[in-house]
Amino acid sequence: MATYRSVFDAAELRAQFNDAGINTKFIASIWKYVLQNPGCKLQEIPDLPSPAYLLLRSKFKPLTSTVHSVFHSTDGVTTKLLVRLQNGAFVEAVIMTYDTRLGKYGGKPRLGGPRSTLCISSQVGCKMGCKFCVTGTMGFKNNLTSGEIVEQLVHASHLTRIRNVVFMGMGEPLNNYTALVEAIHVMTGSPFQLSPKRITVSTVGIIHAINKLHSDLPGLNLAVSLHAPVQEIRCQIMPSARAFPLEKLMTTLQTYQKNSQQKIFIEYIMLDGMNDEEQHAHQLGKLLETFQVVVNLIPFNPIGSSSQFRTSSDQRVSEFQKILRGTYNIRTTIRRQMGLDISGACGQLVVNLPDKRTGENTSLLTDIEDLRI
């Protein structure tokens, strides 16, 4: 069967247009039409030169992926999309609704209202093998093309207006670097027009890629899955950490922060008795005290009864936060869990089919991207 490329595979589409002598200025209008007209055919796009229609029809599809199913959480603010790719594999994307009024700006409540953040996948499965993350149990299947990454935003945009994008879904984004950079360039251009400040890329700490990130994608938010304050614990829970020693990673982040002049988000999953004790909080505080960071403490989501880890108690999480804030003056938030019942929460993204359930709206949340002010 012939494999078609997505029209959102920007580099491929541009190269084909250039080879055929078609002006690439038409690309933005193709994307706009596909975005605004779900289910359209390429020949329906108005005002293209005739060679463009021939080329598009022979090599491209408006979308190569389809939404297989949509799951609404009983929390009323989380929706998970199960997206089927052209090769038959599935990835997941999660829409989270937040309320900007819950953030603060200059000490006063922010203006605005509810809006949505999309959590995007960059790979089918993941090769990092973090022991607390169920996606890691799938192993690595394949990288997504830049078009398949962008199509998750297209699908989600048909359900709600997306203001923020976080690359915290399936996969390690910086292991699919070229496609990631290309996809984000598409998202920040016409017709999506997302601000780089509203895009966050999360990584376990792929040092060579972090070194390139600021020059390739200036203005972006970087989130680092640190999860332990010392290399030994990090290696126990994140086997990939052996390739990225903590000392080298912190030196890389120092350079990144100096060049970007931006806060770095630190993700820290709370595992009972493993990395959540008072000494760990002090070790983390000392590790980060020279940085401008926001630490995001993430309660662990047990993955079935077989999990080797337990969730830290609320009291332990709260004490950990107090040490980071009080002793080290580090901005620290606790992530409230969203979408647990649809396996849409942090560390739970693995292709499965939960029961379709919907629930009443509960209180809306403040979002990590609002913490940068």
CSV table of C-alpha atoms in Angstrom, one decimal:
chain,number,residue,atom,x,y,z
A,1,MET,CA,0.0,0.0,0.0
A,2,ALA,CA,1.3,3.5,-0.9
A,3,THR,CA,2.4,5.5,2.1
A,4,TYR,CA,1.4,9.2,1.9
A,5,ARG,CA,3.1,12.0,3.8
A,6,SER,CA,1.1,14.4,6.0
A,7,VAL,CA,0.8,18.0,4.5
A,8,PHE,CA,2.1,19.0,8.0
A,9,ASP,CA,5.4,17.3,7.3
A,10,ALA,CA,6.8,20.8,6.5
A,11,ALA,CA,10.3,19.9,5.3
A,12,GLU,CA,9.0,17.3,2.9
A,13,LEU,CA,6.2,19.5,1.5
A,14,ARG,CA,8.6,22.4,1.1
A,15,ALA,CA,11.2,20.2,-0.7
A,16,GLN,CA,8.6,18.8,-3.1
A,17,PHE,CA,7.2,22.2,-3.9
A,18,ASN,CA,10.7,23.5,-4.6
A,19,ASP,CA,11.5,20.6,-6.8
A,20,ALA,CA,8.3,21.1,-8.8
A,21,GLY,CA,8.9,24.9,-9.0
A,22,ILE,CA,5.7,25.7,-7.0
A,23,ASN,CA,5.9,28.7,-4.7
A,24,THR,CA,6.1,27.7,-1.1
A,25,LYS,CA,4.0,30.7,0.0
A,26,PHE,CA,0.9,28.5,-0.7
A,27,ILE,CA,1.9,26.1,2.2
A,28,ALA,CA,0.4,28.3,5.0
A,29,SER,CA,-2.9,28.5,3.2
A,30,ILE,CA,-3.0,24.7,2.7
A,31,TRP,CA,-2.5,24.3,6.5
A,32,LYS,CA,-5.1,26.9,7.3
A,33,TYR,CA,-7.7,25.2,5.1
A,34,VAL,CA,-7.0,21.7,6.5
A,35,LEU,CA,-7.1,23.0,10.1
A,36,GLN,CA,-10.4,24.8,9.5
A,37,ASN,CA,-12.1,22.1,7.5
A,38,PRO,CA,-11.9,18.7,9.2
A,39,GLY,CA,-12.3,15.8,6.8
A,40,CYS,CA,-11.6,17.9,3.7
A,41,LYS,CA,-10.0,16.6,0.5
A,42,LEU,CA,-6.9,18.2,-0.9
A,43,GLN,CA,-8.6,19.1,-4.2
A,44,GLU,CA,-11.1,21.2,-2.3
A,45,ILE,CA,-8.4,23.7,-1.1
A,46,PRO,CA,-9.0,26.9,-3.1
A,47,ASP,CA,-6.6,29.0,-5.2
A,48,LEU,CA,-3.6,26.7,-5.6
A,49,PRO,CA,-1.7,26.5,-8.9
A,50,SER,CA,-2.8,23.3,-10.8
A,51,PRO,CA,0.6,21.6,-10.5
A,52,ALA,CA,0.2,21.8,-6.7
A,53,TYR,CA,-3.0,19.8,-6.8
A,54,LEU,CA,-1.3,17.0,-8.8
A,55,LEU,CA,1.6,16.9,-6.5
A,56,LEU,CA,-0.5,16.9,-3.3
A,57,ARG,CA,-2.8,14.2,-4.6
A,58,SER,CA,0.0,11.9,-5.5
A,59,LYS,CA,2.1,12.2,-2.4
A,60,PHE,CA,0.3,13.8,0.5
A,61,LYS,CA,-2.8,13.5,2.7
A,62,PRO,CA,-4.5,16.3,4.7
A,63,LEU,CA,-4.0,14.1,7.8
A,64,THR,CA,-2.3,10.7,7.9
A,65,SER,CA,-3.6,9.9,11.4
A,66,THR,CA,-7.2,9.6,12.8
A,67,VAL,CA,-8.8,9.9,16.2
A,68,HIS,CA,-9.6,6.4,17.2
A,69,SER,CA,-11.4,7.3,20.4
A,70,VAL,CA,-11.9,10.2,22.9
A,71,PHE,CA,-12.1,9.6,26.6
A,72,HIS,CA,-13.4,12.2,29.0
A,73,SER,CA,-12.3,12.0,32.6
A,74,THR,CA,-14.7,12.3,35.5
A,75,ASP,CA,-12.6,15.2,36.7
A,76,GLY,CA,-14.3,17.2,34.0
A,77,VAL,CA,-11.1,18.9,32.9
A,78,THR,CA,-9.1,16.1,31.2
A,79,THR,CA,-9.7,14.5,27.8
A,80,LYS,CA,-7.5,11.9,26.2
A,81,LEU,CA,-7.3,11.3,22.5
A,82,LEU,CA,-6.2,7.9,21.2
A,83,VAL,CA,-4.7,8.6,17.8
A,84,ARG,CA,-4.2,5.9,15.2
A,85,LEU,CA,-1.1,6.5,12.9
A,86,GLN,CA,-0.8,5.5,9.3
A,87,ASN,CA,1.4,2.5,10.3
A,88,GLY,CA,-1.4,1.1,12.6
A,89,ALA,CA,0.4,2.1,15.8
A,90,PHE,CA,-1.4,4.3,18.4
A,91,VAL,CA,-0.2,7.3,20.4
A,92,GLU,CA,-2.0,9.3,23.0
A,93,ALA,CA,-2.5,13.1,23.5
A,94,VAL,CA,-4.2,14.6,26.5
A,95,ILE,CA,-6.1,17.9,26.7
A,96,MET,CA,-6.1,19.6,30.1
A,97,THR,CA,-8.3,22.6,30.8
A,98,TYR,CA,-7.0,25.2,33.2
A,99,ASP,CA,-8.2,28.6,34.5
A,100,THR,CA,-5.8,31.5,34.0
A,101,ARG,CA,-7.6,33.4,36.8
A,102,LEU,CA,-6.1,31.1,39.3
A,103,GLY,CA,-2.6,32.4,38.5
A,104,LYS,CA,-1.1,35.5,39.9
A,105,TYR,CA,0.4,38.5,38.0
A,106,GLY,CA,2.2,41.1,40.1
A,107,GLY,CA,0.5,39.8,43.2
A,108,LYS,CA,-3.0,40.2,41.7
A,109,PRO,CA,-5.3,37.6,40.1
A,110,ARG,CA,-4.7,37.3,36.4
A,111,LEU,CA,-7.3,38.1,33.9
A,112,GLY,CA,-8.7,35.5,31.5
A,113,GLY,CA,-10.6,32.3,32.0
A,114,PRO,CA,-10.6,28.6,31.1
A,115,ARG,CA,-8.3,27.5,28.3
A,116,SER,CA,-6.5,24.4,27.3
A,117,THR,CA,-3.1,22.8,27.3
A,118,LEU,CA,-2.3,19.9,25.0
A,119,CYS,CA,0.1,17.2,26.1
A,120,ILE,CA,1.7,15.7,23.0
A,121,SER,CA,3.5,12.4,22.2
A,122,SER,CA,6.7,12.4,20.2
A,123,GLN,CA,7.4,8.7,19.8
A,124,VAL,CA,5.5,5.4,19.9
A,125,GLY,CA,6.7,4.0,23.2
A,126,CYS,CA,10.0,5.1,24.7
A,127,LYS,CA,13.5,3.7,25.1
A,128,MET,CA,14.3,5.5,28.3
A,129,GLY,CA,12.8,2.8,30.5
A,130,CYS,CA,12.1,4.9,33.6
A,131,LYS,CA,10.8,2.4,36.1
A,132,PHE,CA,7.9,4.6,37.4
A,133,CYS,CA,6.5,5.3,33.9
A,134,VAL,CA,4.2,2.8,32.2
A,135,THR,CA,5.1,4.2,28.7
A,136,GLY,CA,8.6,2.8,29.3
A,137,THR,CA,7.1,-0.8,29.6
A,138,MET,CA,6.1,-0.6,25.9
A,139,GLY,CA,9.7,-0.3,24.8
A,140,PHE,CA,10.5,1.9,21.8
A,141,LYS,CA,8.5,1.3,18.6
A,142,ASN,CA,9.2,4.3,16.3
A,143,ASN,CA,9.7,8.0,16.0
A,144,LEU,CA,6.8,10.2,14.9
A,145,THR,CA,7.3,12.3,11.8
A,146,SER,CA,7.0,16.1,12.3
A,147,GLY,CA,3.6,15.9,10.6
A,148,GLU,CA,2.3,13.2,13.0
A,149,ILE,CA,3.4,15.4,15.9
A,150,VAL,CA,1.6,18.5,14.5
A,151,GLU,CA,-1.5,16.4,13.6
A,152,GLN,CA,-2.1,15.8,17.4
A,153,LEU,CA,-2.5,19.6,17.7
A,154,VAL,CA,-4.8,19.6,14.6
A,155,HIS,CA,-7.0,16.9,16.1
A,156,ALA,CA,-7.2,18.6,19.5
A,157,SER,CA,-7.9,22.0,17.9
A,158,HIS,CA,-11.1,20.5,16.5
A,159,LEU,CA,-12.3,19.9,20.1
A,160,THR,CA,-11.1,23.1,21.8
A,161,ARG,CA,-8.8,26.1,21.3
A,162,ILE,CA,-5.3,25.0,22.4
A,163,ARG,CA,-3.2,27.8,24.0
A,164,ASN,CA,-0.3,25.8,25.4
A,165,VAL,CA,1.5,22.7,24.2
A,166,VAL,CA,3.7,20.5,26.5
A,167,PHE,CA,5.8,17.6,25.1
A,168,MET,CA,5.2,15.4,28.0
A,169,GLY,CA,3.3,12.5,26.3
A,170,MET,CA,4.8,9.3,25.1
A,171,GLY,CA,8.4,9.2,24.2
A,172,GLU,CA,11.6,11.3,24.8
A,173,PRO,CA,11.2,14.4,22.6
A,174,LEU,CA,14.9,15.1,22.3
A,175,ASN,CA,15.5,11.6,21.0
A,176,ASN,CA,13.4,12.6,18.0
A,177,TYR,CA,15.1,16.0,17.7
A,178,THR,CA,14.8,16.9,14.0
A,179,ALA,CA,11.1,16.1,13.8
A,180,LEU,CA,10.5,17.9,17.2
A,181,VAL,CA,12.2,21.1,16.0
A,182,GLU,CA,10.4,21.1,12.7
A,183,ALA,CA,7.0,20.5,14.3
A,184,ILE,CA,7.5,23.3,16.8
A,185,HIS,CA,8.5,25.7,13.9
A,186,VAL,CA,5.1,24.8,12.3
A,187,MET,CA,3.2,25.3,15.5
A,188,THR,CA,4.7,28.8,16.1
A,189,GLY,CA,4.0,29.9,12.5
A,190,SER,CA,0.8,30.5,10.5
A,191,PRO,CA,-1.9,29.3,11.0
A,192,PHE,CA,-1.3,28.0,14.6
A,193,GLN,CA,0.6,31.0,15.8
A,194,LEU,CA,1.5,29.5,19.2
A,195,SER,CA,4.0,31.5,21.2
A,196,PRO,CA,7.2,29.7,22.0
A,197,LYS,CA,6.7,30.8,25.6
A,198,ARG,CA,3.6,28.6,25.6
A,199,ILE,CA,5.5,25.5,24.4
A,200,THR,CA,7.3,23.3,26.9
A,201,VAL,CA,9.6,20.4,26.0
A,202,SER,CA,10.3,17.8,28.7
A,203,THR,CA,13.4,15.7,28.7
A,204,VAL,CA,15.2,13.2,30.9
A,205,GLY,CA,18.3,15.2,30.1
A,206,ILE,CA,19.7,14.4,26.7
A,207,ILE,CA,22.8,16.5,27.1
A,208,HIS,CA,23.9,16.9,23.4
A,209,ALA,CA,20.4,17.9,22.4
A,210,ILE,CA,20.0,20.4,25.2
A,211,ASN,CA,23.2,22.0,24.0
A,212,LYS,CA,21.5,22.8,20.6
A,213,LEU,CA,18.0,23.5,21.8
A,214,HIS,CA,18.3,27.3,22.6
A,215,SER,CA,19.8,28.2,19.2
A,216,ASP,CA,17.2,26.0,17.3
A,217,LEU,CA,14.2,27.0,19.3
A,218,PRO,CA,14.7,30.2,21.2
A,219,GLY,CA,12.1,31.3,23.7
A,220,LEU,CA,10.9,27.7,24.4
A,221,ASN,CA,10.3,26.4,28.0
A,222,LEU,CA,12.6,23.5,29.0
A,223,ALA,CA,11.4,21.0,31.6
A,224,VAL,CA,13.9,18.5,33.0
A,225,SER,CA,12.7,15.2,34.5
A,226,LEU,CA,15.3,15.1,37.4
A,227,HIS,CA,13.4,12.9,39.8
A,228,ALA,CA,16.4,12.5,42.2
A,229,PRO,CA,19.0,14.8,43.7
A,230,VAL,CA,22.0,12.4,43.4
A,231,GLN,CA,23.2,10.2,40.5
A,232,GLU,CA,23.0,6.9,42.4
A,233,ILE,CA,19.2,7.2,43.0
A,234,ARG,CA,18.6,8.6,39.6
A,235,CYS,CA,20.2,5.5,38.0
A,236,GLN,CA,18.0,3.2,40.1
A,237,ILE,CA,14.8,4.8,38.9
A,238,MET,CA,15.9,6.0,35.5
A,239,PRO,CA,18.3,3.6,33.8
A,240,SER,CA,19.1,6.1,31.0
A,241,ALA,CA,20.6,8.4,33.6
A,242,ARG,CA,23.8,6.4,33.4
A,243,ALA,CA,24.4,7.9,30.0
A,244,PHE,CA,23.8,11.5,31.3
A,245,PRO,CA,25.7,11.9,34.6
A,246,LEU,CA,24.0,14.4,36.9
A,247,GLU,CA,27.1,16.6,37.2
A,248,LYS,CA,27.4,17.0,33.4
A,249,LEU,CA,23.7,17.6,33.1
A,250,MET,CA,23.8,20.4,35.7
A,251,THR,CA,26.7,22.0,33.8
A,252,THR,CA,24.7,21.8,30.6
A,253,LEU,CA,21.7,23.3,32.2
A,254,GLN,CA,23.8,26.2,33.6
A,255,THR,CA,25.0,27.0,30.1
A,256,TYR,CA,21.4,26.7,28.7
A,257,GLN,CA,20.1,29.1,31.4
A,258,LYS,CA,22.9,31.6,30.8
A,259,ASN,CA,22.1,31.6,27.0
A,260,SER,CA,18.3,31.5,27.3
A,261,GLN,CA,17.9,33.7,30.3
A,262,GLN,CA,14.8,31.7,31.2
A,263,LYS,CA,13.5,29.7,34.1
A,264,ILE,CA,13.9,25.9,33.8
A,265,PHE,CA,11.1,23.7,35.1
A,266,ILE,CA,12.3,20.7,37.2
A,267,GLU,CA,10.0,17.7,37.3
A,268,TYR,CA,10.3,15.6,40.4
A,269,ILE,CA,8.2,12.5,40.9
A,270,MET,CA,7.6,11.7,44.6
A,271,LEU,CA,8.4,8.0,45.4
A,272,ASP,CA,7.8,6.9,49.0
A,273,GLY,CA,11.1,6.2,50.8
A,274,MET,CA,13.1,6.5,47.6
A,275,ASN,CA,13.6,10.2,46.9
A,276,ASP,CA,11.1,12.0,49.2
A,277,GLU,CA,12.8,12.3,52.5
A,278,GLU,CA,14.1,15.4,54.3
A,279,GLN,CA,17.7,14.7,53.3
A,280,HIS,CA,16.6,14.5,49.6
A,281,ALA,CA,14.9,17.8,49.8
A,282,HIS,CA,18.1,19.4,51.2
A,283,GLN,CA,20.2,17.7,48.5
A,284,LEU,CA,17.8,18.9,45.8
A,285,GLY,CA,17.8,22.4,47.3
A,286,LYS,CA,21.6,22.6,47.2
A,287,LEU,CA,21.8,21.2,43.7
A,288,LEU,CA,19.4,23.9,42.4
A,289,GLU,CA,20.1,26.9,44.5
A,290,THR,CA,22.2,28.7,41.9
A,291,PHE,CA,19.5,28.2,39.2
A,292,GLN,CA,16.3,30.0,38.4
A,293,VAL,CA,13.9,27.1,38.5
A,294,VAL,CA,10.3,26.1,39.2
A,295,VAL,CA,10.2,22.7,40.8
A,296,ASN,CA,7.1,20.7,40.1
A,297,LEU,CA,6.5,17.9,42.6
A,298,ILE,CA,4.5,15.1,41.0
A,299,PRO,CA,2.6,12.6,43.1
A,300,PHE,CA,3.4,9.1,41.7
A,301,ASN,CA,0.6,7.3,39.9
A,302,PRO,CA,0.8,3.6,40.8
A,303,ILE,CA,0.6,1.5,37.6
A,304,GLY,CA,-1.5,-1.5,38.7
A,305,SER,CA,-0.6,-3.6,41.8
A,306,SER,CA,2.7,-4.7,40.3
A,307,SER,CA,4.4,-1.4,40.8
A,308,GLN,CA,7.6,-1.5,42.8
A,309,PHE,CA,7.0,2.1,44.1
A,310,ARG,CA,4.5,3.6,46.4
A,311,THR,CA,3.0,7.1,46.4
A,312,SER,CA,4.5,9.6,48.9
A,313,SER,CA,2.0,10.7,51.6
A,314,ASP,CA,0.5,14.2,51.2
A,315,GLN,CA,2.3,15.2,54.4
A,316,ARG,CA,5.7,14.1,53.0
A,317,VAL,CA,5.1,16.0,49.8
A,318,SER,CA,4.1,19.1,51.7
A,319,GLU,CA,7.2,18.9,54.0
A,320,PHE,CA,9.4,18.5,50.9
A,321,GLN,CA,7.9,21.6,49.4
A,322,LYS,CA,8.4,23.6,52.6
A,323,ILE,CA,12.1,22.8,52.7
A,324,LEU,CA,12.7,23.8,49.1
A,325,ARG,CA,10.7,27.0,49.6
A,326,GLY,CA,11.7,27.9,53.1
A,327,THR,CA,15.3,27.0,53.2
A,328,TYR,CA,16.3,27.5,49.6
A,329,ASN,CA,13.8,30.0,48.3
A,330,ILE,CA,13.0,27.7,45.3
A,331,ARG,CA,9.6,28.1,43.7
A,332,THR,CA,7.9,24.8,44.2
A,333,THR,CA,4.5,23.6,43.1
A,334,ILE,CA,2.6,20.3,43.6
A,335,ARG,CA,1.0,19.0,40.5
A,336,ARG,CA,-2.6,18.0,41.1
A,337,GLN,CA,-3.4,14.8,39.3
A,338,MET,CA,-5.7,14.9,36.3
A,339,GLY,CA,-7.2,12.2,34.2
A,340,LEU,CA,-6.3,9.3,36.5
A,341,ASP,CA,-9.5,7.4,35.6
A,342,ILE,CA,-8.7,7.5,31.9
A,343,SER,CA,-5.0,6.7,32.3
A,344,GLY,CA,-4.2,10.2,31.2
A,345,ALA,CA,-2.1,11.3,34.2
A,346,CYS,CA,1.6,11.7,34.3
A,347,GLY,CA,3.5,8.5,33.7
A,348,GLN,CA,0.3,6.6,32.7
A,349,LEU,CA,0.3,7.1,28.9
A,350,VAL,CA,0.4,3.6,27.4
A,351,VAL,CA,-1.9,2.5,24.6
A,352,ASN,CA,-4.9,1.0,26.3
A,353,LEU,CA,-8.7,1.4,26.0
A,354,PRO,CA,-10.2,2.6,29.3
A,355,ASP,CA,-14.0,2.7,29.9
A,356,LYS,CA,-15.6,5.7,28.2
A,357,ARG,CA,-16.7,7.9,31.1
A,358,THR,CA,-17.7,11.5,31.4
A,359,GLY,CA,-18.1,13.6,34.5
A,360,GLU,CA,-19.4,16.9,35.8
A,361,ASN,CA,-17.0,19.8,35.7
A,362,THR,CA,-14.9,20.2,38.9
A,363,SER,CA,-12.8,23.2,39.8
A,364,LEU,CA,-10.4,24.4,37.1
A,365,LEU,CA,-6.7,24.5,37.8
A,366,THR,CA,-3.8,26.8,37.4
A,367,ASP,CA,-1.2,25.7,34.8
A,368,ILE,CA,2.6,25.3,34.9
A,369,GLU,CA,3.1,27.8,32.1
A,370,ASP,CA,1.5,30.5,34.3
A,371,LEU,CA,4.1,30.1,36.9
A,372,ARG,CA,6.8,31.7,34.9
A,373,ILE,CA,5.6,35.2,35.6
